[in-house]
CSV table of C-alpha atoms in Angstrom, one decimal:
chain,number,residue,atom,x,y,z
B,1296,UNK,CA,4.6,5.9,24.4
B,1297,UNK,CA,0.9,4.8,23.5
B,1298,UNK,CA,-1.6,8.1,23.1
B,1299,UNK,CA,-4.5,5.6,24.8
B,1300,UNK,CA,-3.8,6.5,28.4
B,1301,UNK,CA,-3.8,10.3,27.8
B,1302,UNK,CA,-7.3,9.8,25.4
B,1303,UNK,CA,-9.1,7.4,28.1
B,1304,UNK,CA,-8.3,9.9,31.0
B,1305,UNK,CA,-9.5,13.0,28.2
B,1306,UNK,CA,-13.2,10.5,28.6
B,1307,UNK,CA,-13.4,10.3,31.4
B,1308,UNK,CA,-13.0,13.8,32.6
B,1309,UNK,CA,-15.8,14.9,29.6
B,1310,UNK,CA,-18.1,11.7,31.0
B,1311,UNK,CA,-17.6,13.2,34.9
B,1312,UNK,CA,-17.8,16.9,33.7
B,1313,UNK,CA,-21.1,15.4,31.4
B,1314,UNK,CA,-22.5,14.1,34.3
B,1315,UNK,CA,-21.7,17.2,36.7
B,1316,UNK,CA,-23.6,18.6,34.1
B,1317,UNK,CA,-26.6,16.4,33.7
B,1318,UNK,CA,-27.1,17.3,37.8
B,1319,UNK,CA,-27.3,20.1,38.3
B,1320,UNK,CA,-27.6,23.8,35.2
B,1321,UNK,CA,-23.8,24.4,34.8
B,1322,UNK,CA,-21.7,26.0,31.1
B,1323,UNK,CA,-18.6,24.9,32.5
B,1324,UNK,CA,-19.6,21.6,32.3
B,1325,UNK,CA,-21.2,21.1,29.4
B,1326,UNK,CA,-18.2,22.9,27.9
B,1327,UNK,CA,-15.1,20.6,29.4
B,1328,UNK,CA,-17.5,17.9,29.1
B,1329,UNK,CA,-17.2,18.9,25.0
B,1330,UNK,CA,-13.8,20.1,25.1
B,1331,UNK,CA,-12.6,16.0,26.3
B,1332,UNK,CA,-14.3,14.3,24.3
B,1333,UNK,CA,-12.9,16.6,21.3
B,1334,UNK,CA,-9.3,16.4,23.3
B,1335,UNK,CA,-9.7,12.8,22.8
B,1336,UNK,CA,-10.6,12.4,19.7
B,1337,UNK,CA,-7.7,14.6,18.4
B,1338,UNK,CA,-5.0,12.5,20.2
B,1339,UNK,CA,-7.4,9.1,18.5
B,1340,UNK,CA,-9.2,8.9,16.1
B,1341,UNK,CA,-10.4,5.9,17.9
B,1342,UNK,CA,-12.0,7.1,20.7
B,1343,UNK,CA,-15.2,8.2,18.5
B,1344,UNK,CA,-16.9,5.5,19.1
B,1345,UNK,CA,-16.9,5.5,22.7
B,1346,UNK,CA,-18.1,9.7,23.0
B,1347,UNK,CA,-20.6,9.2,20.6
B,1348,UNK,CA,-22.8,8.6,23.9
B,1349,UNK,CA,-21.9,12.0,25.2
B,1350,UNK,CA,-22.9,13.4,22.2
B,1351,UNK,CA,-26.2,11.6,21.7
B,1352,UNK,CA,-27.4,12.9,25.8
B,1353,UNK,CA,-26.3,16.1,25.2
B,1354,UNK,CA,-28.4,16.3,21.4
B,1355,UNK,CA,-31.5,14.7,23.4
B,1356,UNK,CA,-30.9,17.0,26.2
B,1357,UNK,CA,-32.8,19.7,26.9
B,1358,UNK,CA,-30.5,21.6,29.1
B,1359,UNK,CA,-28.7,24.9,27.4
B,1360,UNK,CA,-26.0,22.5,25.0
B,1361,UNK,CA,-24.5,25.7,23.3
B,1362,UNK,CA,-21.9,25.6,25.3
B,1363,UNK,CA,-21.7,21.7,25.8
B,1364,UNK,CA,-21.3,21.9,22.3
B,1365,UNK,CA,-18.4,24.4,21.8
B,1366,UNK,CA,-16.7,22.7,23.6
B,1367,UNK,CA,-17.0,20.1,20.9
B,1368,UNK,CA,-16.2,22.5,18.6
B,1369,UNK,CA,-13.0,24.1,19.4
B,1370,UNK,CA,-10.1,21.1,19.4
B,1371,UNK,CA,-11.7,20.0,16.1
B,1372,UNK,CA,-11.3,23.0,14.9
B,1373,UNK,CA,-8.9,24.5,15.6
B,1374,UNK,CA,-7.0,20.5,15.0
B,1375,UNK,CA,-8.5,20.9,11.3
B,1376,UNK,CA,-6.9,24.0,10.5
B,1377,UNK,CA,-3.9,22.7,11.6
B,1378,UNK,CA,-3.9,20.4,9.3
B,1379,UNK,CA,-5.0,22.1,6.5
B,1380,UNK,CA,-2.2,23.9,6.8
B,1381,UNK,CA,-0.3,21.1,5.7
B,1382,UNK,CA,-0.8,21.4,2.6
B,1383,UNK,CA,-2.4,18.2,1.7
B,1384,UNK,CA,-5.9,17.5,3.1
B,1385,UNK,CA,-6.4,14.3,1.5
B,1386,UNK,CA,-3.4,12.1,2.3
B,1387,UNK,CA,-4.3,13.6,6.2
B,1388,UNK,CA,-8.0,11.8,6.0
B,1389,UNK,CA,-5.5,9.0,4.4
B,1390,UNK,CA,-3.3,8.3,7.2
B,1391,UNK,CA,-5.6,9.5,10.2
B,1392,UNK,CA,-8.6,7.6,9.1
B,1393,UNK,CA,-8.3,5.3,5.8
B,1394,UNK,CA,-4.9,3.8,6.9
B,1395,UNK,CA,-5.2,2.5,9.5
B,1396,UNK,CA,-8.3,0.6,8.6
B,1397,UNK,CA,-6.7,-0.5,5.6
B,1398,UNK,CA,-3.7,-1.9,7.1
B,1399,UNK,CA,-6.0,-3.5,10.3
B,1400,UNK,CA,-7.3,-5.6,6.8
B,1401,UNK,CA,-4.2,-7.6,8.2
B,1402,UNK,CA,-6.9,-9.7,11.3
B,1403,UNK,CA,-7.9,-11.8,8.0
B,1404,UNK,CA,-3.9,-13.6,8.2
B,1405,UNK,CA,-3.9,-13.4,12.0
B,1406,UNK,CA,-7.2,-13.9,13.8
B,1407,UNK,CA,-6.7,-12.4,17.0
B,1408,UNK,CA,-9.4,-13.7,20.1
B,1409,UNK,CA,-11.5,-11.6,22.2
B,1410,UNK,CA,-10.5,-13.6,24.9
B,1411,UNK,CA,-6.8,-14.2,24.3
B,1412,UNK,CA,-5.5,-11.9,26.9
B,1413,UNK,CA,-8.0,-13.6,29.7
B,1414,UNK,CA,-5.2,-17.0,29.1
B,1415,UNK,CA,-2.6,-17.7,31.1
B,1416,UNK,CA,0.5,-15.2,30.3
B,1417,UNK,CA,3.2,-15.2,32.8
B,1418,UNK,CA,3.7,-10.9,31.2
B,1419,UNK,CA,1.0,-9.7,32.3
B,1420,UNK,CA,0.2,-11.9,34.7
B,1421,UNK,CA,3.3,-12.5,36.3
B,1422,UNK,CA,2.8,-16.7,37.1
B,1423,UNK,CA,2.1,-18.7,35.0
B,1424,UNK,CA,-0.8,-21.6,34.2
B,1425,UNK,CA,-3.6,-20.9,35.9
B,1426,UNK,CA,-2.5,-18.9,38.4
B,1427,UNK,CA,-4.7,-16.9,42.0
B,1428,UNK,CA,-3.2,-13.2,40.4
B,1429,UNK,CA,-5.0,-14.7,36.5
B,1430,UNK,CA,-7.9,-15.8,38.3
B,1431,UNK,CA,-8.5,-12.9,41.2
B,1432,UNK,CA,-7.9,-10.7,37.6
B,1433,UNK,CA,-11.1,-12.5,35.9
B,1434,UNK,CA,-13.0,-12.1,39.4
B,1435,UNK,CA,-12.6,-8.5,38.7
B,1436,UNK,CA,-13.7,-8.5,35.4
B,1437,UNK,CA,-16.7,-10.7,36.1
B,1438,UNK,CA,-18.1,-9.3,38.7
B,1439,UNK,CA,-17.0,-5.2,37.4
B,1440,UNK,CA,-19.4,-6.7,33.5
B,1441,UNK,CA,-22.2,-8.0,35.2
B,1442,UNK,CA,-22.6,-4.8,37.5
B,1443,UNK,CA,-22.7,-3.0,34.8
B,1444,UNK,CA,-24.8,-4.7,32.6
B,1445,UNK,CA,-27.4,-4.4,36.1
B,1446,UNK,CA,-27.2,-0.6,36.3
B,1447,UNK,CA,-27.3,-0.2,32.1
B,1448,UNK,CA,-30.3,-1.8,32.6
B,1449,UNK,CA,-32.1,-0.8,35.7
B,1450,UNK,CA,-31.6,3.2,34.1
B,1451,UNK,CA,-34.9,4.1,36.1
B,1452,UNK,CA,-33.7,3.3,39.9
B,1453,UNK,CA,-30.7,5.6,38.7
B,1454,UNK,CA,-31.6,8.2,36.3
B,1455,UNK,CA,-29.7,9.3,33.3
B,1456,UNK,CA,-25.9,9.7,34.2
B,1457,UNK,CA,-26.3,6.5,35.2
B,1458,UNK,CA,-27.6,4.9,31.9
B,1459,UNK,CA,-24.8,7.4,30.3
B,1460,UNK,CA,-22.1,5.7,31.7
B,1461,UNK,CA,-23.1,2.4,31.2
B,1462,UNK,CA,-23.6,3.0,27.8
B,1463,UNK,CA,-20.4,4.3,27.1
B,1464,UNK,CA,-19.3,0.7,28.8
B,1465,UNK,CA,-20.9,-1.7,27.1
B,1466,UNK,CA,-20.9,0.2,23.0
B,1467,UNK,CA,-17.1,0.1,23.9
B,1468,UNK,CA,-17.5,-4.0,24.9
B,1469,UNK,CA,-19.2,-4.4,22.0
B,1470,UNK,CA,-17.1,-3.1,20.0
B,1471,UNK,CA,-13.5,-5.3,21.0
B,1472,UNK,CA,-15.8,-8.2,20.6
B,1473,UNK,CA,-18.0,-7.7,17.3
B,1474,UNK,CA,-15.6,-4.8,15.2
B,1475,UNK,CA,-12.0,-4.0,16.6
B,1476,UNK,CA,-10.1,-6.4,14.3
B,1477,UNK,CA,-7.1,-6.7,15.8
B,1478,UNK,CA,-7.2,-7.0,19.7
B,1479,UNK,CA,-4.1,-5.8,20.9
B,1480,UNK,CA,-4.3,-5.4,24.3
B,1481,UNK,CA,-4.2,-1.1,24.2
B,1482,UNK,CA,-7.7,-2.0,23.3
B,1483,UNK,CA,-8.5,-3.4,26.9
B,1484,UNK,CA,-7.8,0.2,27.8
B,1485,UNK,CA,-10.6,2.4,27.7
B,1486,UNK,CA,-12.5,-0.7,29.5
B,1487,UNK,CA,-11.0,-1.2,32.0
B,1488,UNK,CA,-11.2,1.7,33.8
B,1489,UNK,CA,-15.3,1.3,33.9
B,1490,UNK,CA,-14.4,-2.9,34.9
B,1491,UNK,CA,-13.2,-1.6,37.7
B,1492,UNK,CA,-15.2,1.4,39.1
B,1493,UNK,CA,-18.4,-1.5,38.1
B,1494,UNK,CA,-16.1,-3.8,41.1
B,1495,UNK,CA,-15.8,-1.1,43.3
B,1496,UNK,CA,-19.6,-0.3,42.4
B,1497,UNK,CA,-20.2,-4.0,43.7
B,1498,UNK,CA,-19.2,-3.7,46.6
B,1499,UNK,CA,-20.5,-0.5,47.8
B,1500,UNK,CA,-24.3,-2.2,46.7
B,1501,UNK,CA,-22.8,-4.9,50.0
B,1502,UNK,CA,-21.3,-2.4,52.5
B,1503,UNK,CA,-25.0,-0.7,52.4
B,1504,UNK,CA,-26.5,-4.2,52.7
B,1505,UNK,CA,-24.6,-5.5,55.2
B,1506,UNK,CA,-24.2,-1.8,57.3
B,1507,UNK,CA,-28.0,-2.4,58.9
B,1508,UNK,CA,-26.8,-4.8,61.4
B,1509,UNK,CA,-24.1,-5.3,63.5
B,1510,UNK,CA,-22.6,-8.6,62.9
B,1511,UNK,CA,-23.4,-7.7,59.0
B,1512,UNK,CA,-21.2,-4.2,59.8
B,1513,UNK,CA,-18.2,-6.8,61.4
B,1514,UNK,CA,-17.9,-8.8,58.8
B,1515,UNK,CA,-17.6,-7.0,56.6
B,1516,UNK,CA,-14.8,-4.9,57.9
B,1517,UNK,CA,-13.1,-8.1,58.2
B,1518,UNK,CA,-13.8,-9.4,55.1
B,1519,UNK,CA,-12.7,-5.9,53.7
B,1520,UNK,CA,-9.4,-5.8,55.3
B,1521,UNK,CA,-9.3,-9.8,54.2
B,1522,UNK,CA,-9.3,-8.3,50.6
B,1523,UNK,CA,-6.9,-5.2,50.8
B,1524,UNK,CA,-4.7,-7.3,52.5
B,1525,UNK,CA,-5.2,-10.1,49.4
B,1526,UNK,CA,-5.4,-7.6,46.7
B,1527,UNK,CA,-1.7,-6.2,47.9
B,1528,UNK,CA,-0.2,-10.2,47.7
B,1529,UNK,CA,-2.3,-10.9,44.1
B,1530,UNK,CA,-0.1,-6.9,43.1
B,1531,UNK,CA,2.9,-7.5,43.9
B,1532,UNK,CA,3.0,-11.0,42.2
B,1533,UNK,CA,2.0,-10.0,39.8
B,1534,UNK,CA,4.0,-6.7,39.1
B,1535,UNK,CA,7.1,-8.2,40.9
B,1536,UNK,CA,8.9,-9.8,37.7
B,1537,UNK,CA,7.9,-6.6,35.2
B,1538,UNK,CA,9.7,-4.9,38.3
B,1539,UNK,CA,13.0,-7.0,37.5
B,1540,UNK,CA,12.6,-6.9,33.8
B,1541,UNK,CA,14.8,-4.0,32.6
B,1542,UNK,CA,16.3,-2.7,29.1
B,1543,UNK,CA,19.6,-3.3,29.6
B,1544,UNK,CA,21.0,-5.8,27.4
B,1545,UNK,CA,19.2,-3.8,24.8
B,1546,UNK,CA,20.4,-0.5,25.7
B,1547,UNK,CA,24.2,-2.0,25.6
B,1548,UNK,CA,23.5,-3.2,22.6
B,1549,UNK,CA,22.3,0.6,21.1
B,1550,UNK,CA,25.5,1.9,22.5
B,1551,UNK,CA,27.7,-0.6,20.8
B,1552,UNK,CA,25.3,0.3,17.5
B,1553,UNK,CA,25.7,4.0,18.4
B,1554,UNK,CA,29.5,3.9,19.0
B,1555,UNK,CA,30.1,2.0,15.9
B,1556,UNK,CA,27.6,3.7,12.9
B,1557,UNK,CA,28.1,7.6,12.3
B,1558,UNK,CA,24.8,9.1,13.3
B,1559,UNK,CA,25.0,11.0,9.7
B,1560,UNK,CA,24.5,7.1,8.0
B,1561,UNK,CA,20.6,5.9,6.6
B,1562,UNK,CA,19.9,3.1,8.1
B,1563,UNK,CA,16.5,1.3,7.2
B,1564,UNK,CA,14.5,1.1,10.8
B,1565,UNK,CA,12.1,-1.8,11.0
B,1566,UNK,CA,12.2,-1.8,14.6
B,1567,UNK,CA,12.1,1.9,16.0
B,1568,UNK,CA,15.3,1.5,18.2
B,1569,UNK,CA,17.9,4.0,15.5
B,1570,UNK,CA,15.1,7.2,15.1
B,1571,UNK,CA,18.7,9.0,15.8
B,1572,UNK,CA,19.7,8.2,12.2
B,1573,UNK,CA,18.0,9.4,8.9
B,1574,UNK,CA,15.5,6.8,7.8
B,1575,UNK,CA,16.0,5.8,3.6
B,1576,UNK,CA,12.5,4.6,3.5
B,1577,UNK,CA,8.6,6.4,3.5
B,1578,UNK,CA,7.9,4.3,6.2
B,1579,UNK,CA,9.9,3.2,9.6
B,1580,UNK,CA,9.4,0.8,12.9
B,1581,UNK,CA,6.4,-1.5,11.2
B,1582,UNK,CA,6.6,-4.5,10.3
B,1583,UNK,CA,4.6,-3.0,6.4
B,1584,UNK,CA,5.8,-5.7,4.3
B,1585,UNK,CA,2.4,-8.2,6.5
B,1586,UNK,CA,0.1,-4.7,5.4
B,1587,UNK,CA,1.2,-4.0,2.6
B,1588,UNK,CA,-1.1,-6.0,0.4
B,1589,UNK,CA,-4.1,-3.9,1.8
B,1590,UNK,CA,-3.4,-0.7,0.9
B,1591,UNK,CA,-5.1,1.8,-1.8
B,1592,UNK,CA,-1.3,3.7,-1.9
B,1593,UNK,CA,1.0,1.5,-2.6
B,1594,UNK,CA,3.9,2.6,-0.9
B,1595,UNK,CA,7.3,3.2,-2.2
B,1596,UNK,CA,9.0,-0.4,-4.0
B,1597,UNK,CA,11.3,-1.1,-1.3
B,1598,UNK,CA,14.4,-2.7,-3.4
B,1599,UNK,CA,14.8,0.1,-5.7
B,1600,UNK,CA,14.6,2.5,-2.5
B,1601,UNK,CA,17.8,0.9,-1.3
B,1602,UNK,CA,19.5,1.1,-4.6
B,1603,UNK,CA,19.1,4.9,-5.7
B,1604,UNK,CA,19.5,5.6,-1.9
B,1605,UNK,CA,23.2,4.3,-1.5
B,1606,UNK,CA,21.5,2.7,1.6
B,1607,UNK,CA,24.3,0.8,3.6
B,1608,UNK,CA,22.4,-0.7,6.9
B,1609,UNK,CA,19.4,-2.4,7.7
B,1610,UNK,CA,17.9,-2.7,11.8
B,1611,UNK,CA,15.6,-4.9,12.2
B,1612,UNK,CA,16.2,-5.7,16.3
B,1613,UNK,CA,15.5,-8.7,17.8
B,1614,UNK,CA,11.9,-9.5,16.5
B,1615,UNK,CA,13.8,-10.0,13.0
B,1616,UNK,CA,11.3,-7.8,10.7
B,1617,UNK,CA,13.1,-9.3,7.8
B,1618,UNK,CA,11.6,-11.4,8.2
B,1619,UNK,CA,7.6,-9.2,7.9
B,1620,UNK,CA,8.6,-7.9,4.8
B,1621,UNK,CA,7.0,-8.4,1.0
B,1622,UNK,CA,9.3,-12.1,-0.6
B,1623,UNK,CA,11.3,-10.1,-3.0
B,1624,UNK,CA,12.3,-8.2,-0.2
B,1625,UNK,CA,13.0,-10.5,2.0
B,1626,UNK,CA,15.4,-12.1,-1.2
B,1627,UNK,CA,16.9,-9.1,-1.7
B,1628,UNK,CA,17.9,-8.0,2.2
B,1629,UNK,CA,19.4,-12.0,2.0
B,1630,UNK,CA,21.6,-11.7,-1.2
B,1631,UNK,CA,22.9,-8.2,-0.2
B,1632,UNK,CA,23.4,-8.1,3.4
B,1633,UNK,CA,24.3,-9.4,6.3
B,1634,UNK,CA,25.3,-9.0,9.8
B,1635,UNK,CA,27.6,-5.9,11.2
B,1636,UNK,CA,28.3,-7.6,14.2
B,1637,UNK,CA,30.0,-10.8,14.3
B,1638,UNK,CA,26.6,-13.3,14.9
B,1639,UNK,CA,24.0,-10.8,15.8
B,1640,UNK,CA,21.7,-10.4,12.7
B,1641,UNK,CA,19.6,-6.7,14.2
B,1642,UNK,CA,22.1,-4.8,12.2
B,1643,UNK,CA,22.3,-5.6,9.5
B,1644,UNK,CA,24.9,-4.1,6.7
B,1645,UNK,CA,24.8,-4.1,2.9
B,1646,UNK,CA,28.0,-6.4,1.8
B,1647,UNK,CA,31.4,-5.3,0.3
């Protein structure tokens, strides 16, 4: 479960509240805007750049800013006070801010281009090759970007609120293309709602032009019906294969594991599916061997931990994540561990 969706939702709620605050003197909307921005950042720290346009607009506004900044401070201060109760502010700062930046330095080893998810991909688009689903996605994104750019470059026609929305949109696009090191699909989540908004905005522009004549009204209505039918077909074609994909095989494997290994036995979890078991190591569920060399706070030596705890089990999952550990850790595990189930290398057990 990723925090990107609720963080993006709160960002959008903040934008809507701020637009209402800009258009009308409303302390409540100003407070809600600040509160939602702050809550978005509390949920996901990488949303800090996304809320900067809203904060800048509030600073430059001649409206009563007190309620906006009261809302902005409330979640931040409460979260900060709670973090202080954990007893180690340095570790808190490192975990929330510095560690993600250091871990993302693995982009030096694994380059991900900004257009990676816009090439043929059967998992995302339901069909391999340059299918209608892929091309429809491209049309939506291209039109959305073009209309958004038009709105951004002509704020004098639309007002401050349009500059705020378009500015927030393109700031995130620039961050994704130029600054985010590992361009995974989740980094497109905060951008996608703006693409959809401006795609619909483009259609609305066409509607305002064509509704002025009877012929235009008929043509637009016909095209809208045909377009809606086409988009439903595209959606079903793209989503259909996903609906047929289940985790039945994984659940069967895990039931077998839980029936065979007592819940009190520690398992070095490299995959995240054995969370109900104790874990002997400081980090779990990640290929931490890939980013360990970049960390300013070194992780505990894995071999020493496995020896000291006399850990019997390692779960690496279908991704075979032992292969992502440091070379010396891989060698140790291959020397002293073997498959628990015959022919299945997901769960390893220490050799007798």
